[in-house]
């Protein structure tokens, strides 16, 4: 009888251990074996069993047609509530072992999970808990290293990089869209915030620095770059030297924020922390004007197991990326530089659950006729374990952008050319900024979808595993989102007042000449509607192009919003500018140019 009892007890212990081990990823298991032999601790990600169905929530928000602010608030507070409701017991377990078998830990709400640095024993204890569904390695992420790099001319006065013209960014600029009022972001090696093409566009010049710069390891409060890779990519998003009008960025009117996570300690948890920060930089879920329209990512994870890569219950990237997108932000990845072989898109963006969610960007030569695909650009399709049988979902990359000999910012205020899909990715983020300014109510996903659906087909006819849908065309994407019957907006809006006109402000602008769909807009068929501080003050006939606002208070600053209205009451998008009656010591720069 005693032997039977001992056998039963042994089976129970063996079963519990087997159950725990089935919840541990192969990559983490290898590190646990190493640590058990050599000593030390292991960094792991601990995924909770109870999680928000973020895809269902996202679909519900689209169905309800909520605003971007309502969307952000709902997603953030729902995720935070789930974490607060379920993480207490695990948090208490980790706290009780802190300093002994647990060296450090961090909780997350962007996905219901923890990052821990603990002994194998503590990690096995965690795996036995019913409120934990899976544990995986907190991997060291790798930078998508550039293929080649060289110094470039220090300035190109009044110059525009060929890659910007290749995606038709100049068409958006001519229509008055430069990304003004929009934020872009990179998760990379940092940014040289003293660079002349970047310093004046850092959002931290006018908001608290912790809302514009995230350095989870170094703890720095002013942007810096450990490699120049991050400066180069952010430069392609929004770079412009105001002293020379040397334009290297797709959206030179946009502001940038950044996270420095791909340097000395580039663990997955650092980038997850950056995504969580990006969703709510000011710590107030009720605001959305602090969030970027898109986040560029040029890194990859070497430790993902392909057989489980498409299972959201074990792959932490799925819930994290889906949550950020549900909040209204577009995630954009580089495809990788492992081409030209098939199925060479790097992890974690070699999967798809939607046409554009894990967007991977291929690289073309924007300096050559026909925009040939770069030989190094990673090719699709998706990893075989994630194949759905749906052709569009299985094809990778999503689309391509210029990524060969791209000139942008490097360290110490210099410029350099680099090649790689890392250079293509920020072209997409910059394009999103232009589109967000033109279509301010659209989510990041909707803007990505417009770029995807309007890309210029290159290579094999139709969508293919080299170019994806083709070369992005931001102007075509804009036209696809605009109502063709809406008038274009005014351009070159300016406001002015000085000591000779202390109680008035003069406005001037250039009238539009076309509708969004391309039809001619005649001066007699529209008016220019002007509001001051939210109240209508004038309706100016087309062709006049000036207005003087009188009866103002000397020294007071006023905000003007201007829209074009045609005879059918169709409206353009708004342009705004502010100025101080009687002039100001430091006048506000006009916006919307």
XYZ file of C-alpha atoms in Angstrom:
593
model
C 0.000 0.000 0.000
C 2.870 2.375 0.855
C 4.440 1.709 -2.566
C 1.205 2.691 -4.343
C 1.011 5.902 -2.330
C 4.613 6.749 -3.204
C 3.992 6.058 -6.899
C 0.868 8.218 -6.884
C 2.720 11.090 -5.196
C 5.605 10.803 -7.670
C 3.210 10.945 -10.610
C 1.541 14.026 -9.165
C 4.911 15.807 -8.786
C 6.004 14.768 -12.276
C 2.700 15.961 -13.733
C 2.978 19.366 -12.081
C 6.526 19.810 -13.392
C 5.504 18.746 -16.885
C 2.580 21.161 -16.780
C 4.902 23.991 -15.752
C 7.467 23.181 -18.420
C 4.800 23.149 -21.153
C 4.288 26.827 -20.353
C 7.958 27.694 -20.912
C 9.298 28.566 -24.370
C 12.206 26.543 -25.793
C 14.463 29.621 -25.833
C 13.749 30.308 -22.158
C 14.221 26.628 -21.287
C 17.702 26.712 -22.813
C 18.638 29.739 -20.715
C 17.222 28.119 -17.578
C 19.361 25.024 -18.191
C 22.420 27.225 -18.683
C 21.751 29.210 -15.505
C 21.136 26.022 -13.519
C 24.570 24.767 -14.574
C 26.575 27.990 -14.500
C 24.634 29.904 -11.869
C 23.056 33.298 -12.218
C 19.656 34.580 -13.237
C 17.561 34.682 -16.397
C 15.492 37.494 -17.893
C 11.989 36.338 -18.790
C 8.627 37.687 -19.902
C 5.697 36.396 -17.857
C 2.347 36.470 -19.666
C -0.812 36.486 -17.551
C -3.667 34.082 -18.290
C -6.384 36.740 -18.153
C -6.020 39.185 -21.049
C -8.121 41.765 -22.853
C -9.466 40.651 -26.230
C -7.908 43.683 -27.861
C -8.933 42.735 -31.402
C -12.570 42.595 -30.367
C -12.256 45.949 -28.597
C -10.602 47.489 -31.655
C -13.390 46.232 -33.926
C -15.998 47.602 -31.526
C -14.380 51.056 -31.542
C -14.387 51.151 -35.349
C -18.040 50.127 -35.364
C -18.879 52.906 -32.895
C -16.951 55.486 -34.987
C -15.317 56.988 -31.901
C -12.897 59.917 -32.056
C -9.154 59.381 -31.742
C -9.279 60.783 -28.224
C -12.151 58.470 -27.219
C -10.332 55.531 -28.794
C -7.101 56.210 -26.909
C -8.918 56.680 -23.594
C -10.936 53.477 -23.963
C -7.963 51.331 -24.934
C -5.631 52.708 -22.257
C -8.106 52.537 -19.379
C -9.370 49.079 -20.370
C -5.841 47.674 -20.445
C -4.879 49.399 -17.203
C -8.007 48.100 -15.473
C -7.249 44.513 -16.514
C -3.698 44.782 -15.170
C -4.882 46.312 -11.885
C -7.537 43.621 -11.498
C -5.317 40.592 -12.125
C -1.652 41.334 -11.374
C -1.826 41.679 -7.580
C -1.028 38.073 -6.565
C 1.883 37.760 -9.010
C 3.185 41.139 -7.929
C 3.053 39.996 -4.282
C 4.875 36.758 -5.166
C 7.678 38.702 -6.875
C 7.889 41.298 -4.099
C 8.287 38.561 -1.487
C 11.352 37.198 -3.294
C 12.883 40.509 -4.345
C 16.585 40.575 -3.506
C 16.830 36.802 -3.109
C 15.566 34.729 -6.042
C 14.134 37.739 -7.913
C 16.612 40.477 -8.817
C 14.133 42.878 -10.428
C 10.771 42.936 -12.159
C 8.491 45.299 -14.046
C 4.765 45.077 -14.669
C 3.085 46.156 -17.914
C -0.458 47.050 -18.873
C -0.020 47.497 -22.648
C -0.204 43.706 -22.511
C -1.003 41.921 -19.249
C 2.504 40.740 -18.380
C 5.682 41.124 -16.324
C 9.369 41.253 -17.141
C 11.488 39.507 -14.495
C 15.149 38.833 -13.806
C 15.124 35.775 -11.561
C 16.717 32.447 -10.709
C 15.565 29.279 -12.488
C 13.813 28.195 -9.304
C 11.689 31.330 -9.137
C 10.820 31.085 -12.817
C 9.730 27.458 -12.437
C 7.579 28.522 -9.486
C 5.945 31.137 -11.696
C 5.288 28.538 -14.383
C 3.265 26.469 -11.903
C 0.807 29.291 -11.248
C -2.643 29.044 -12.840
C -2.849 32.811 -13.354
C 0.183 32.679 -15.666
C -0.286 31.263 -19.147
C 3.240 31.357 -20.619
C 6.831 32.376 -19.978
C 9.333 33.247 -22.690
C 12.822 34.676 -22.919
C 13.272 38.437 -22.598
C 15.452 38.376 -25.697
C 18.299 40.641 -26.722
C 16.924 42.426 -29.793
C 19.222 43.014 -32.748
C 19.505 46.167 -34.845
C 18.807 45.734 -38.552
C 22.391 46.637 -39.436
C 22.783 48.867 -42.483
C 24.200 47.265 -45.609
C 26.607 50.111 -46.338
C 27.281 53.587 -45.049
C 29.340 56.576 -46.209
C 29.810 60.261 -45.350
C 27.783 62.722 -47.412
C 27.965 66.410 -48.256
C 27.444 68.538 -45.136
C 24.616 70.530 -46.681
C 22.468 70.645 -49.774
C 21.026 74.195 -49.775
C 17.376 74.158 -50.825
C 17.864 70.485 -51.655
C 15.342 67.659 -51.485
C 16.435 64.047 -51.290
C 15.438 61.868 -54.285
C 13.644 59.364 -52.074
C 11.225 62.047 -50.909
C 10.338 62.846 -54.510
C 10.004 59.133 -55.300
C 7.078 58.822 -52.873
C 5.535 62.156 -53.998
C 6.082 63.952 -50.705
C 6.574 67.211 -52.618
C 2.985 67.010 -53.891
C 1.771 67.019 -50.299
C 4.033 69.967 -49.420
C 2.682 71.951 -52.362
C -0.839 71.312 -51.084
C 0.187 72.692 -47.681
C 0.790 69.425 -45.821
C 4.183 69.136 -44.126
C 3.169 67.171 -41.022
C 2.551 70.307 -38.982
C 0.956 69.495 -35.617
C 1.751 65.776 -35.949
C 4.223 63.671 -33.918
C 6.439 60.865 -35.247
C 8.522 58.422 -33.212
C 11.433 56.030 -33.541
C 12.306 53.056 -31.318
C 15.987 52.850 -32.121
C 19.473 53.792 -30.899
C 18.420 57.295 -29.867
C 18.648 60.670 -31.627
C 21.251 63.433 -31.768
C 19.033 66.275 -30.559
C 21.758 68.846 -31.264
C 21.723 68.140 -34.992
C 20.674 71.274 -36.935
C 18.126 69.318 -38.961
C 16.550 67.778 -35.852
C 17.024 70.005 -32.803
C 14.235 72.454 -33.547
C 11.692 69.687 -34.232
C 12.138 67.808 -30.946
C 8.858 67.966 -29.046
C 10.788 68.300 -25.794
C 11.552 71.941 -26.598
C 8.061 72.881 -25.400
C 6.735 69.973 -23.286
C 8.314 68.212 -20.282
C 11.229 66.136 -21.527
C 9.819 62.904 -20.111
C 6.936 63.290 -22.577
C 9.323 63.455 -25.544
C 12.265 61.181 -24.694
C 12.359 57.664 -23.231
C 15.624 56.049 -22.121
C 14.758 53.055 -19.899
C 18.359 51.966 -19.311
C 20.451 55.121 -19.310
C 17.872 57.330 -17.634
C 19.046 60.332 -19.655
C 16.740 63.338 -19.887
C 18.081 64.770 -23.156
C 18.121 62.822 -26.439
C 21.387 61.189 -27.464
C 22.380 58.469 -29.898
C 24.719 55.531 -29.293
C 25.125 54.664 -32.971
C 23.741 57.341 -35.419
C 21.247 54.779 -36.781
C 18.402 56.404 -34.846
C 19.380 59.930 -35.909
C 19.423 58.809 -39.535
C 15.966 57.232 -39.354
C 14.325 60.138 -37.516
C 16.015 62.504 -39.970
C 14.248 60.722 -42.815
C 10.947 61.148 -40.991
C 11.136 64.884 -40.291
C 14.607 66.376 -40.858
C 15.160 69.870 -42.241
C 17.890 72.438 -41.563
C 16.076 75.806 -41.359
C 19.306 77.711 -42.051
C 19.815 76.110 -45.464
C 16.395 74.601 -46.293
C 18.221 71.298 -46.708
C 15.292 68.854 -46.611
C 16.027 65.253 -45.661
C 12.660 64.418 -44.067
C 9.352 63.341 -45.575
C 7.374 65.446 -43.068
C 9.569 68.457 -42.207
C 6.748 70.110 -40.295
C 6.267 67.206 -37.872
C 7.722 66.963 -34.374
C 9.605 63.905 -33.177
C 9.827 61.923 -29.964
C 12.036 58.881 -29.485
C 12.962 55.883 -27.359
C 16.547 54.704 -26.937
C 16.183 50.944 -26.512
C 18.525 49.310 -29.043
C 21.896 49.948 -27.402
C 23.681 48.280 -24.485
C 20.665 46.436 -23.059
C 18.229 45.920 -25.891
C 15.889 43.400 -24.311
C 12.364 42.906 -25.628
C 10.980 44.373 -22.402
C 12.699 47.694 -23.159
C 10.883 48.045 -26.470
C 7.597 46.942 -24.884
C 8.120 49.675 -22.284
C 8.710 52.145 -25.123
C 5.444 51.150 -26.805
C 3.568 51.526 -23.519
C 5.115 54.977 -23.013
C 4.245 56.023 -26.582
C 0.559 55.302 -26.061
C 0.406 57.757 -23.144
C 3.526 59.976 -22.918
C 1.902 62.573 -20.648
C 0.360 60.001 -18.301
C -3.154 61.276 -18.985
C -5.352 58.756 -20.850
C -7.809 61.540 -21.659
C -5.402 63.212 -24.090
C -4.391 62.073 -27.572
C -2.383 65.049 -28.837
C 0.737 63.675 -27.110
C 0.692 60.429 -29.129
C 2.680 59.819 -32.331
C 0.873 58.931 -35.546
C 3.420 56.207 -36.233
C 6.403 54.431 -34.679
C 9.355 53.279 -36.766
C 11.147 50.056 -35.783
C 14.334 48.722 -37.371
C 15.195 45.794 -35.095
C 14.486 42.073 -34.925
C 14.192 39.299 -32.354
C 16.389 36.234 -33.004
C 14.753 34.033 -30.353
C 11.142 33.733 -31.517
C 10.082 30.128 -32.170
C 8.332 29.985 -35.536
C 6.001 27.138 -34.550
C 4.300 29.308 -31.909
C 4.839 32.707 -33.512
C 1.209 33.201 -34.514
C -0.295 32.235 -31.164
C -1.201 35.397 -29.204
C -1.288 33.401 -25.982
C 2.475 32.777 -26.196
C 3.864 35.516 -28.482
C 3.936 38.800 -26.495
C 4.416 40.948 -29.597
C 0.938 40.161 -30.875
C -0.973 41.693 -27.961
C 1.476 44.607 -27.665
C 1.394 45.630 -31.333
C -2.370 45.111 -31.534
C -2.918 47.288 -28.454
C -0.781 50.139 -29.786
C -2.616 50.012 -33.111
C -5.988 49.880 -31.342
C -5.045 53.092 -29.525
C -4.713 54.765 -32.948
C -0.943 54.568 -33.565
C 0.594 52.868 -36.605
C 3.450 50.418 -36.018
C 5.908 50.250 -38.946
C 8.812 47.789 -39.216
C 11.695 47.428 -41.625
C 11.521 44.110 -43.480
C 15.136 43.136 -42.808
C 18.331 42.993 -44.842
C 18.496 39.235 -45.384
C 17.372 39.108 -49.040
C 17.103 38.111 -51.778
C 16.078 34.637 -50.597
C 12.430 33.848 -49.959
C 10.933 33.848 -46.454
C 13.716 36.128 -45.228
C 11.587 38.773 -43.457
C 12.998 39.002 -39.939
C 11.056 38.389 -36.712
C 8.593 39.504 -35.334
C 7.203 41.152 -38.500
C 7.182 38.006 -40.643
C 3.564 37.339 -39.627
C 0.185 38.801 -40.548
C -3.234 38.881 -38.935
C -4.492 41.820 -40.977
C -3.452 43.479 -44.230
C -1.301 46.079 -42.470
C -0.884 45.323 -38.744
C 2.661 43.869 -38.699
C 3.718 46.196 -41.546
C 7.148 45.290 -42.975
C 8.812 47.746 -45.375
C 10.956 46.605 -48.299
C 13.712 48.774 -49.794
C 13.910 50.101 -53.353
C 16.571 52.268 -54.984
C 14.969 55.705 -55.028
C 17.861 57.101 -57.041
C 17.375 54.837 -60.080
C 14.765 54.827 -62.823
C 12.100 52.217 -62.257
C 12.897 52.013 -58.530
C 14.355 48.482 -58.545
C 14.097 46.395 -55.402
C 17.344 46.221 -53.428
C 19.025 42.822 -53.492
C 19.413 42.907 -49.695
C 15.729 43.655 -49.042
C 14.150 40.710 -47.208
C 11.460 38.818 -49.093
C 8.233 37.116 -48.152
C 6.074 35.181 -47.691
C 5.131 34.952 -44.017
C 6.684 32.234 -41.888
C 5.045 28.941 -42.912
C 3.462 28.239 -39.531
C 1.497 31.487 -39.894
C 0.218 30.900 -43.417
C -3.523 31.473 -43.688
C -4.032 30.486 -47.319
C -5.157 34.068 -47.970
C -2.775 35.355 -50.645
C -2.705 38.978 -49.483
C -2.191 38.011 -45.846
C 0.606 35.585 -46.716
C 2.542 38.017 -48.933
C 5.329 40.082 -47.390
C 6.450 42.865 -47.292
C 3.371 45.109 -47.185
C 4.966 47.764 -49.425
C 8.350 49.327 -50.153
C 10.077 52.700 -49.896
C 13.481 54.179 -50.798
C 16.288 52.456 -48.891
C 19.445 52.656 -51.031
C 22.032 55.414 -50.504
C 19.605 57.488 -48.455
C 21.130 60.727 -47.193
C 20.134 61.777 -43.680
C 21.444 62.948 -40.310
C 24.336 61.290 -38.474
C 26.179 62.132 -35.262
C 27.923 65.447 -34.537
C 25.666 67.419 -36.851
C 26.825 65.606 -39.958
C 25.174 63.803 -42.843
C 25.711 60.374 -44.308
C 24.246 57.930 -46.781
C 23.076 54.544 -45.574
C 21.426 51.578 -47.268
C 19.019 49.144 -45.670
C 15.347 48.566 -45.036
C 15.977 50.644 -41.893
C 16.184 53.603 -44.276
C 12.942 52.621 -46.043
C 10.850 52.271 -42.877
C 11.024 55.970 -41.808
C 9.773 57.072 -45.241
C 6.525 55.308 -44.325
C 6.340 56.957 -40.886
C 6.920 60.387 -42.444
C 4.210 59.690 -45.018
C 1.812 58.847 -42.186
C 2.515 62.263 -40.642
C 1.606 64.029 -43.892
C -1.593 62.019 -44.126
C -2.540 62.631 -40.489
C -2.293 66.403 -40.994
C -4.529 66.147 -44.061
C -6.932 63.653 -42.457
C -6.780 64.313 -38.705
C -9.627 61.970 -37.735
C -8.092 58.846 -39.277
C -6.374 56.162 -37.228
C -2.839 55.059 -37.945
C -4.177 51.793 -39.352
C -6.488 53.619 -41.762
C -3.580 55.743 -42.976
C -1.378 52.653 -43.424
C -4.175 50.981 -45.342
C -4.357 53.987 -47.700
C -0.604 53.720 -48.383
C -0.959 49.975 -48.931
C -3.885 50.231 -51.330
C -2.421 53.048 -53.453
C 1.207 51.883 -53.731
C 2.638 51.951 -57.263
C 2.864 48.405 -58.571
C 6.451 47.415 -59.423
C 8.078 44.149 -60.464
C 5.752 41.218 -61.044
C 2.228 42.549 -61.770
C 0.149 42.633 -58.627
C 1.163 42.112 -55.025
C 4.353 40.063 -54.721
C 6.915 38.881 -52.192
C 9.596 41.320 -53.392
C 7.911 44.748 -53.360
C 4.678 43.843 -51.590
C 2.052 46.166 -53.042
C 4.802 48.345 -54.539
C 6.357 51.748 -53.820
C 4.316 53.910 -51.443
C 2.807 57.066 -52.994
C 1.688 59.458 -50.272
C -0.107 61.781 -52.705
C -2.160 58.916 -54.128
C -2.952 57.796 -50.584
C -4.108 61.314 -49.738
C -6.399 61.443 -52.760
C -7.885 58.074 -51.839
C -8.817 59.395 -48.383
C -10.100 62.789 -49.502
C -13.602 63.442 -50.749
C -12.980 64.381 -54.405
C -15.710 67.000 -54.134
C -14.037 68.850 -51.244
C -11.983 71.925 -52.150
C -8.279 71.954 -51.427
C -7.260 74.219 -48.561
C -5.490 77.590 -48.643
C -1.689 77.614 -48.685
C 0.992 80.002 -47.410
C -1.279 81.384 -44.700
C 0.456 84.222 -42.835
C -0.528 86.613 -40.051
C 1.142 89.890 -39.150
C 0.870 92.864 -36.823
C 3.447 95.269 -35.380
C 3.656 98.471 -33.345
C 2.031 100.452 -36.173
C -1.095 98.274 -36.032
C -1.562 97.524 -32.316
C -5.266 96.680 -32.571
C -5.367 94.699 -35.818
C -3.854 91.624 -37.450
C -3.560 91.148 -41.193
C -3.978 87.724 -42.793
C -2.841 86.699 -46.270
C -2.931 83.405 -48.145
C -3.013 81.768 -51.545
C -6.371 80.443 -52.710
C -6.711 76.837 -53.867
C -7.249 76.226 -57.561
C -8.594 72.671 -57.495
C -10.860 70.252 -55.710
C -9.293 67.256 -53.966
C -10.298 65.102 -56.917
C -8.443 67.351 -59.355
C -11.319 69.354 -60.850
C -10.779 73.095 -61.289
C -11.997 75.384 -58.497
C -12.884 78.867 -59.789
C -12.574 81.996 -57.570
C -16.277 82.771 -57.875
C -17.308 79.347 -56.599
C -15.983 79.493 -53.038
C -15.406 81.637 -49.982
C -12.667 81.591 -47.360
C -14.173 81.232 -43.881
C -12.133 82.714 -41.023
C -12.596 82.141 -37.305
C -10.719 83.735 -34.416
C -10.313 81.773 -31.174
C -13.165 79.499 -32.202
C -15.651 82.189 -33.318
C -16.409 83.068 -36.944
C -15.243 86.567 -37.891
C -15.270 86.754 -41.696
C -16.288 85.171 -44.995
C -13.946 86.358 -47.743
C -14.724 85.915 -51.440
C -12.405 83.767 -53.527
C -9.703 85.761 -55.256
C -9.283 88.378 -52.484
C -6.629 86.455 -50.515
C -6.284 88.996 -47.668
C -8.214 90.017 -44.564
C -7.623 92.540 -41.779
C -9.075 91.750 -38.372
C -9.707 94.979 -36.423
C -10.745 95.893 -32.877
C -8.192 93.659 -31.157
C -6.330 94.132 -27.871
C -2.724 95.245 -28.107
C -0.385 92.507 -26.842
C -2.942 89.687 -26.958
C -2.263 86.572 -29.041
C -5.021 85.282 -31.322
C -5.499 81.941 -33.085
C -7.061 81.931 -36.561
C -8.568 78.927 -38.342
C -9.214 79.145 -42.067
C -11.289 76.807 -44.271
C -12.473 76.976 -47.870
C -16.213 76.494 -48.525
C -17.622 76.015 -52.017
C -21.116 76.828 -53.295
C -22.312 73.354 -52.263
C -21.058 73.897 -48.684
C -18.261 71.344 -49.113
C -15.339 72.223 -46.840
C -11.585 71.917 -47.084
C -9.414 70.880 -44.170
C -8.414 73.644 -41.750
C -5.252 75.719 -41.704
C -4.345 77.678 -38.585
C -1.972 80.480 -37.647
C -1.449 82.571 -34.515
C -0.087 86.085 -34.000
C 0.024 88.817 -31.378
C -1.687 92.157 -31.959
C 0.954 94.870 -32.059
C 3.683 92.291 -32.600
C 5.581 90.148 -30.106
C 9.133 89.906 -28.871
C 9.200 86.303 -30.065
C 6.403 85.869 -32.613
C 4.709 82.504 -32.944
C 5.691 80.640 -36.093
C 2.860 80.166 -38.595
C 1.496 76.639 -38.723
C 0.093 74.617 -41.580
C 2.507 75.841 -44.272
